[in-house]
mmCIF file of C-alpha atoms in Angstrom:
data_model
loop_
_atom_site.group_PDB
_atom_site.id
_atom_site.type_symbol
_atom_site.label_atom_id
_atom_site.label_comp_id
_atom_site.label_asym_id
_atom_site.label_seq_id
_atom_site.Cartn_x
_atom_site.Cartn_y
_atom_site.Cartn_z
ATOM 1 C CA MET A 1 71.637 139.818 33.332
ATOM 2 C CA LYS A 2 72.220 136.104 33.774
ATOM 3 C CA ILE A 3 71.582 134.438 37.149
ATOM 4 C CA ILE A 4 72.408 130.967 38.468
ATOM 5 C CA ILE A 5 70.284 129.751 41.390
ATOM 6 C CA GLN A 6 71.486 126.740 43.370
ATOM 7 C CA CYS A 7 68.694 124.574 44.748
ATOM 8 C CA ILE A 8 70.028 121.026 44.911
ATOM 9 C CA ALA A 9 67.174 119.554 46.912
ATOM 10 C CA PRO A 10 64.237 117.120 46.856
ATOM 11 C CA ALA A 11 61.331 117.992 44.587
ATOM 12 C CA ASP A 12 59.080 119.316 47.364
ATOM 13 C CA ASP A 13 61.775 121.847 48.398
ATOM 14 C CA VAL A 14 62.299 122.989 44.802
ATOM 15 C CA LEU A 15 58.629 124.022 44.703
ATOM 16 C CA LEU A 16 59.368 126.549 47.438
ATOM 17 C CA ILE A 17 61.695 128.642 45.240
ATOM 18 C CA PHE A 18 58.859 129.460 42.805
ATOM 19 C CA PRO A 19 57.999 132.806 44.507
ATOM 20 C CA ALA A 20 61.654 133.848 44.298
ATOM 21 C CA LEU A 21 61.819 132.923 40.601
ATOM 22 C CA GLU A 22 58.738 135.009 39.829
ATOM 23 C CA ALA A 23 59.960 137.957 41.889
ATOM 24 C CA LEU A 24 63.228 137.989 39.930
ATOM 25 C CA LYS A 25 61.463 137.714 36.583
ATOM 26 C CA ASN A 26 58.993 140.470 37.500
ATOM 27 C CA ARG A 27 61.914 142.765 38.236
ATOM 28 C CA ASP A 28 63.358 142.305 34.757
ATOM 29 C CA PRO A 29 61.501 140.235 32.121
ATOM 30 C CA GLN A 30 64.740 140.030 30.069
ATOM 31 C CA ILE A 31 66.655 138.329 32.858
ATOM 32 C CA GLN A 32 67.973 134.802 32.235
ATOM 33 C CA ILE A 33 67.502 132.450 35.170
ATOM 34 C CA HIS A 34 69.375 129.147 35.276
ATOM 35 C CA VAL A 35 68.812 126.689 38.124
ATOM 36 C CA LEU A 36 71.365 124.174 39.388
ATOM 37 C CA THR A 37 69.184 121.420 40.795
ATOM 38 C CA SER A 38 68.509 117.717 41.211
ATOM 39 C CA ARG A 39 66.944 115.486 38.563
ATOM 40 C CA GLN A 40 63.636 115.730 40.446
ATOM 41 C CA GLY A 41 64.015 119.493 40.470
ATOM 42 C CA GLN A 42 64.500 119.516 36.708
ATOM 43 C CA ALA A 43 61.190 117.692 36.260
ATOM 44 C CA ILE A 44 59.385 120.370 38.265
ATOM 45 C CA LEU A 45 61.112 123.318 36.600
ATOM 46 C CA GLU A 46 60.833 122.148 32.973
ATOM 47 C CA THR A 47 57.470 123.908 32.501
ATOM 48 C CA HIS A 48 58.248 127.021 34.549
ATOM 49 C CA PRO A 49 58.228 130.097 32.268
ATOM 50 C CA CYS A 50 60.692 131.997 34.459
ATOM 51 C CA VAL A 51 63.456 129.413 34.058
ATOM 52 C CA SER A 52 65.629 129.639 30.949
ATOM 53 C CA LYS A 53 67.710 126.546 31.673
ATOM 54 C CA THR A 54 68.292 123.867 34.301
ATOM 55 C CA VAL A 55 71.626 122.245 35.121
ATOM 56 C CA GLU A 56 71.409 118.779 36.660
ATOM 57 C CA SER A 57 73.453 117.966 39.733
ATOM 58 C CA THR A 58 73.921 114.926 41.945
ATOM 59 C CA LYS A 59 73.193 115.154 45.674
ATOM 60 C CA ILE A 60 75.632 117.376 47.540
ATOM 61 C CA SER A 61 76.567 114.371 49.684
ATOM 62 C CA ASP A 62 77.646 112.541 46.481
ATOM 63 C CA PHE A 63 80.031 115.243 45.268
ATOM 64 C CA ASN A 64 83.508 114.129 44.244
ATOM 65 C CA PHE A 65 86.353 115.585 42.206
ATOM 66 C CA PHE A 66 85.031 114.396 38.835
ATOM 67 C CA VAL A 67 81.449 115.580 39.510
ATOM 68 C CA LEU A 68 82.676 119.019 40.552
ATOM 69 C CA LYS A 69 85.067 119.256 37.590
ATOM 70 C CA ASP A 70 82.228 118.505 35.157
ATOM 71 C CA MET A 71 79.938 121.006 36.895
ATOM 72 C CA TYR A 72 82.647 123.678 36.826
ATOM 73 C CA HIS A 73 83.124 123.397 33.056
ATOM 74 C CA LYS A 74 79.353 123.492 32.451
ATOM 75 C CA LEU A 75 78.912 126.650 34.507
ATOM 76 C CA LYS A 76 82.067 128.400 33.326
ATOM 77 C CA LYS A 77 80.697 128.702 29.783
ATOM 78 C CA GLU A 78 77.704 130.754 30.946
ATOM 79 C CA LYS A 79 79.509 133.758 32.507
ATOM 80 C CA TYR A 80 76.936 134.505 35.195
ATOM 81 C CA ASP A 81 76.450 137.962 36.730
ATOM 82 C CA LEU A 82 74.811 136.767 39.931
ATOM 83 C CA ALA A 83 74.709 133.525 41.928
ATOM 84 C CA ILE A 84 72.141 132.755 44.637
ATOM 85 C CA SER A 85 72.521 129.681 46.862
ATOM 86 C CA MET A 86 69.104 128.703 48.175
ATOM 87 C CA LYS A 87 70.562 125.668 49.947
ATOM 88 C CA ARG A 88 73.491 125.842 52.333
ATOM 89 C CA SER A 89 76.634 124.435 50.696
ATOM 90 C CA TRP A 90 80.110 125.883 51.132
ATOM 91 C CA ILE A 91 81.273 123.686 48.229
ATOM 92 C CA ILE A 92 78.896 125.375 45.788
ATOM 93 C CA GLU A 93 79.675 128.790 47.273
ATOM 94 C CA ALA A 94 83.391 128.111 46.770
ATOM 95 C CA MET A 95 82.770 127.101 43.162
ATOM 96 C CA MET A 96 80.851 130.336 42.509
ATOM 97 C CA LYS A 97 83.820 132.272 43.875
ATOM 98 C CA VAL A 98 86.283 130.298 41.723
ATOM 99 C CA LEU A 99 84.047 130.978 38.708
ATOM 100 C CA ASN A 100 84.575 134.668 39.525
ATOM 101 C CA ILE A 101 80.857 135.465 39.589
ATOM 102 C CA ARG A 102 80.749 139.100 40.652
ATOM 103 C CA HIS A 103 77.729 138.963 42.985
ATOM 104 C CA ARG A 104 77.185 135.929 45.222
ATOM 105 C CA ILE A 105 74.312 135.707 47.709
ATOM 106 C CA GLY A 106 73.635 132.950 50.205
ATOM 107 C CA HIS A 107 73.074 132.002 53.839
ATOM 108 C CA ASP A 108 75.334 133.331 56.578
ATOM 109 C CA ASN A 109 76.906 130.200 58.083
ATOM 110 C CA GLY A 110 79.852 131.925 59.689
ATOM 111 C CA ILE A 111 83.287 133.151 58.681
ATOM 112 C CA VAL A 112 83.686 130.815 55.683
ATOM 113 C CA SER A 113 80.416 131.790 54.028
ATOM 114 C CA ARG A 114 81.072 135.498 54.656
ATOM 115 C CA TRP A 115 84.394 135.110 52.831
ATOM 116 C CA LEU A 116 82.967 133.087 49.928
ATOM 117 C CA LEU A 117 79.875 135.260 49.418
ATOM 118 C CA THR A 118 79.627 138.938 48.566
ATOM 119 C CA LYS A 119 76.409 139.103 50.603
ATOM 120 C CA ALA A 120 75.693 136.584 53.359
ATOM 121 C CA ILE A 121 72.125 136.767 54.697
ATOM 122 C CA TRP A 122 71.674 135.698 58.303
ATOM 123 C CA HIS A 123 68.561 134.144 59.796
ATOM 124 C CA ASP A 124 67.995 131.931 62.788
ATOM 125 C CA LYS A 125 67.664 128.420 61.328
ATOM 126 C CA HIS A 126 65.926 127.351 64.526
ATOM 127 C CA ASP A 127 63.175 129.943 64.061
ATOM 128 C CA ILE A 128 60.134 127.791 63.231
ATOM 129 C CA THR A 129 57.938 130.855 62.620
ATOM 130 C CA LEU A 130 59.577 131.399 59.232
ATOM 131 C CA HIS A 131 58.328 129.341 56.285
ATOM 132 C CA GLN A 132 60.985 128.148 53.836
ATOM 133 C CA GLU A 133 59.392 130.332 51.138
ATOM 134 C CA GLN A 134 59.976 133.375 53.360
ATOM 135 C CA ILE A 135 63.590 132.339 53.962
ATOM 136 C CA ASN A 136 64.122 131.999 50.200
ATOM 137 C CA MET A 137 62.597 135.418 49.600
ATOM 138 C CA LYS A 138 64.819 136.910 52.316
ATOM 139 C CA LEU A 139 67.860 135.990 50.215
ATOM 140 C CA LEU A 140 66.605 138.434 47.591
ATOM 141 C CA THR A 141 66.590 141.461 49.929
ATOM 142 C CA PRO A 142 69.972 142.788 48.664
ATOM 143 C CA LEU A 143 68.395 143.111 45.212
ATOM 144 C CA GLN A 144 65.771 145.528 46.589
ATOM 145 C CA LEU A 145 62.905 143.983 44.656
ATOM 146 C CA GLU A 146 59.730 146.031 44.639
ATOM 147 C CA LYS A 147 56.477 144.365 45.655
ATOM 148 C CA ALA A 148 58.053 140.936 45.917
ATOM 149 C CA THR A 149 55.086 138.827 47.007
ATOM 150 C CA ARG A 150 54.710 135.135 47.778
ATOM 151 C CA THR A 151 52.883 133.509 44.906
ATOM 152 C CA ARG A 152 51.856 129.881 44.668
ATOM 153 C CA ARG A 153 51.570 128.608 41.153
ATOM 154 C CA VAL A 154 52.408 125.341 39.415
ATOM 155 C CA TYR A 155 52.703 125.312 35.655
ATOM 156 C CA ILE A 156 51.153 122.234 34.102
ATOM 157 C CA HIS A 157 52.205 120.630 30.843
ATOM 158 C CA GLN A 158 49.250 121.511 28.620
ATOM 159 C CA ALA A 159 49.697 118.698 26.076
ATOM 160 C CA ARG A 160 50.140 115.969 28.704
ATOM 161 C CA THR A 161 47.193 117.274 30.705
ATOM 162 C CA LYS A 162 45.003 117.143 27.615
ATOM 163 C CA GLN A 163 46.127 113.554 26.902
ATOM 164 C CA LEU A 164 45.414 112.497 30.480
ATOM 165 C CA ALA A 165 42.011 114.201 30.402
ATOM 166 C CA GLU A 166 41.115 112.121 27.337
ATOM 167 C CA LYS A 167 42.216 108.912 29.080
ATOM 168 C CA LEU A 168 40.156 109.774 32.152
ATOM 169 C CA LYS A 169 37.142 110.545 29.989
ATOM 170 C CA LYS A 170 37.293 107.013 28.559
ATOM 171 C CA GLN A 171 37.986 105.421 31.933
ATOM 172 C CA PHE A 172 35.359 107.388 33.861
ATOM 173 C CA LYS A 173 32.077 107.114 31.981
ATOM 174 C CA ASN A 174 30.331 109.502 34.355
ATOM 175 C CA ARG A 175 30.834 112.978 35.735
ATOM 176 C CA LYS A 176 31.398 112.164 39.380
ATOM 177 C CA LYS A 177 33.905 114.088 41.491
ATOM 178 C CA THR A 178 37.462 112.746 41.286
ATOM 179 C CA ILE A 179 39.687 111.982 44.282
ATOM 180 C CA PHE A 180 43.468 111.662 43.981
ATOM 181 C CA ILE A 181 44.788 109.223 46.591
ATOM 182 C CA ASP A 182 48.482 108.731 47.273
ATOM 183 C CA LEU A 183 49.290 105.030 47.637
ATOM 184 C CA SER A 184 52.942 105.447 46.621
ATOM 185 C CA LYS A 185 54.199 104.271 50.025
ATOM 186 C CA THR A 186 51.512 101.654 50.566
ATOM 187 C CA THR A 187 52.873 98.116 50.886
ATOM 188 C CA ASP A 188 49.743 96.116 51.702
ATOM 189 C CA GLU A 189 45.971 96.332 52.060
ATOM 190 C CA LYS A 190 46.232 97.089 55.798
ATOM 191 C CA ASP A 191 47.646 100.545 55.103
ATOM 192 C CA GLN A 192 45.323 103.339 56.282
ATOM 193 C CA ASN A 193 45.280 105.103 52.924
ATOM 194 C CA HIS A 194 44.280 101.877 51.199
ATOM 195 C CA GLN A 195 41.579 101.213 53.805
ATOM 196 C CA LEU A 196 40.233 104.720 53.286
ATOM 197 C CA PHE A 197 40.201 104.186 49.527
ATOM 198 C CA LYS A 198 38.189 100.957 49.911
ATOM 199 C CA LYS A 199 35.575 102.691 52.081
ATOM 200 C CA LEU A 200 35.219 105.619 49.682
ATOM 201 C CA HIS A 201 35.048 103.311 46.672
ATOM 202 C CA LYS A 202 32.169 101.361 48.213
ATOM 203 C CA LEU A 203 30.126 104.549 48.355
ATOM 204 C CA GLY A 204 30.093 104.649 44.549
ATOM 205 C CA GLU A 205 30.023 108.451 44.539
ATOM 206 C CA TYR A 206 33.534 109.203 43.290
ATOM 207 C CA ASN A 207 36.080 108.411 40.615
ATOM 208 C CA PHE A 208 39.647 107.782 41.742
ATOM 209 C CA ILE A 209 43.164 108.511 40.506
ATOM 210 C CA LEU A 210 45.661 106.418 42.464
ATOM 211 C CA ALA A 211 49.364 107.188 42.732
ATOM 212 C CA MET A 212 50.701 103.632 42.978
ATOM 213 C CA GLY A 213 54.060 102.627 44.447
ATOM 214 C CA ARG A 214 56.243 99.640 43.696
ATOM 215 C CA SER A 215 54.015 97.200 45.582
ATOM 216 C CA THR A 216 52.442 94.457 43.453
ATOM 217 C CA THR A 217 49.953 93.475 46.170
ATOM 218 C CA LEU A 218 47.638 96.310 45.195
ATOM 219 C CA VAL A 219 47.556 95.683 41.450
ATOM 220 C CA LYS A 220 44.013 94.307 41.613
ATOM 221 C CA VAL A 221 42.598 97.700 42.657
ATOM 222 C CA THR A 222 43.529 99.097 39.232
ATOM 223 C CA SER A 223 40.854 96.922 37.608
ATOM 224 C CA LEU A 224 38.063 98.352 39.761
ATOM 225 C CA LYS A 225 35.397 100.470 38.144
ATOM 226 C CA GLY A 226 36.054 104.212 38.243
ATOM 227 C CA VAL A 227 39.764 103.804 39.068
ATOM 228 C CA PHE A 228 42.750 105.130 37.105
ATOM 229 C CA ALA A 229 46.276 104.314 38.306
ATOM 230 C CA LEU A 230 49.591 106.087 37.880
ATOM 231 C CA ASN A 231 52.763 104.196 38.806
ATOM 232 C CA THR A 232 56.409 104.983 39.437
ATOM 233 C CA LYS A 233 57.178 104.740 35.710
ATOM 234 C CA ASP A 234 54.935 107.722 34.935
ATOM 235 C CA ILE A 235 56.841 110.983 34.609
ATOM 236 C CA PHE A 236 56.446 113.798 37.099
ATOM 237 C CA GLN A 237 54.318 116.013 34.851
ATOM 238 C CA ASP A 238 51.687 113.249 34.636
ATOM 239 C CA TYR A 239 51.296 113.443 38.408
ATOM 240 C CA VAL A 240 50.911 117.219 38.220
ATOM 241 C CA SER A 241 48.265 116.820 35.520
ATOM 242 C CA ALA A 242 46.455 114.179 37.600
ATOM 243 C CA LEU A 243 46.373 116.485 40.610
ATOM 244 C CA TYR A 244 45.169 119.334 38.416
ATOM 245 C CA LEU A 245 42.292 117.215 37.068
ATOM 246 C CA SER A 246 41.237 115.998 40.528
ATOM 247 C CA ASP A 247 38.724 117.643 42.844
ATOM 248 C CA TYR A 248 40.162 116.348 46.125
ATOM 249 C CA VAL A 249 43.548 115.014 47.252
ATOM 250 C CA ILE A 250 44.287 112.526 50.044
ATOM 251 C CA GLY A 251 47.793 111.498 51.067
ATOM 252 C CA GLU A 252 50.878 111.901 53.190
ATOM 253 C CA GLU A 253 53.695 112.316 50.658
ATOM 254 C CA LEU A 254 54.923 115.910 51.111
ATOM 255 C CA LEU A 255 55.497 116.513 47.404
ATOM 256 C CA PHE A 256 51.919 115.607 46.439
ATOM 257 C CA MET A 257 50.432 117.656 49.270
ATOM 258 C CA ARG A 258 52.491 120.738 48.411
ATOM 259 C CA LEU A 259 51.567 120.393 44.752
ATOM 260 C CA ALA A 260 47.902 120.113 45.736
ATOM 261 C CA ALA A 261 48.181 123.268 47.845
ATOM 262 C CA TYR A 262 49.839 125.172 44.992
ATOM 263 C CA LEU A 263 47.077 124.005 42.645
ATOM 264 C CA GLY A 264 44.409 125.117 45.117
ATOM 265 C CA LYS A 265 42.955 121.640 45.696
ATOM 266 C CA LYS A 266 41.008 120.619 48.783
ATOM 267 C CA SER A 267 43.278 118.184 50.589
ATOM 268 C CA LEU A 268 43.259 115.732 53.440
ATOM 269 C CA ILE A 269 46.720 115.105 54.862
ATOM 270 C CA ARG A 270 47.107 111.853 56.739
ATOM 271 C CA LEU A 271 49.759 112.172 59.407
ATOM 272 C CA ALA A 272 51.856 109.116 60.165
ATOM 273 C CA PRO A 273 51.162 107.509 63.572
#
């Protein structure tokens, strides 16, 4: 069986389809799972053992005739048996119908979605008691998966993690605990995350991995002792490896905090004022 899963979403939302991917693969190890996703989503899914292939897509809001035509021809070659739309999009649902995919599962958004899909799953989108992972898993109920459990696992790139570990070993000439601090949205030294970093650094008890943003005002912190910096030019898997090699995580960026949770790291989430 060959399945196409649509999850055209930011990276932190793509993480939340992992339990569904594993539930599908556990049902049939021979199944081929392709994911239609964003460029950020591709970066997250490239190391996932359950995913056979990813198909890059622009944002749904950026769809036009030429984008959809190109996507149609890419997907038509694959001859999918099942399509699952994790994100609400009548355009994608219509394409799956035009592609003549026999089984099409997605969210029940009314008459249109019930016509486009072979199985429309309804849930109250205003129900805040349901986690997005649970909503994603609910879409799999027509498949009658046995023992479909929520699992939280991020697959790291072994080679890149080993390379980063060697760099950190040279940079950190001691065995202190390492703190990952997200400064990707920090614009100046008055930012609370930066102030917290300065206080912790003065203690001299920790090493630090800093996720730096585009700001050039904080460049001088990268020369401090016991500090290793990642910037926006570093690829996504380097950030995953950095989180994996850290003992604690501090930040506010949702992607980093979800990754930290999936990796089982002790985290401090700073809420915006």
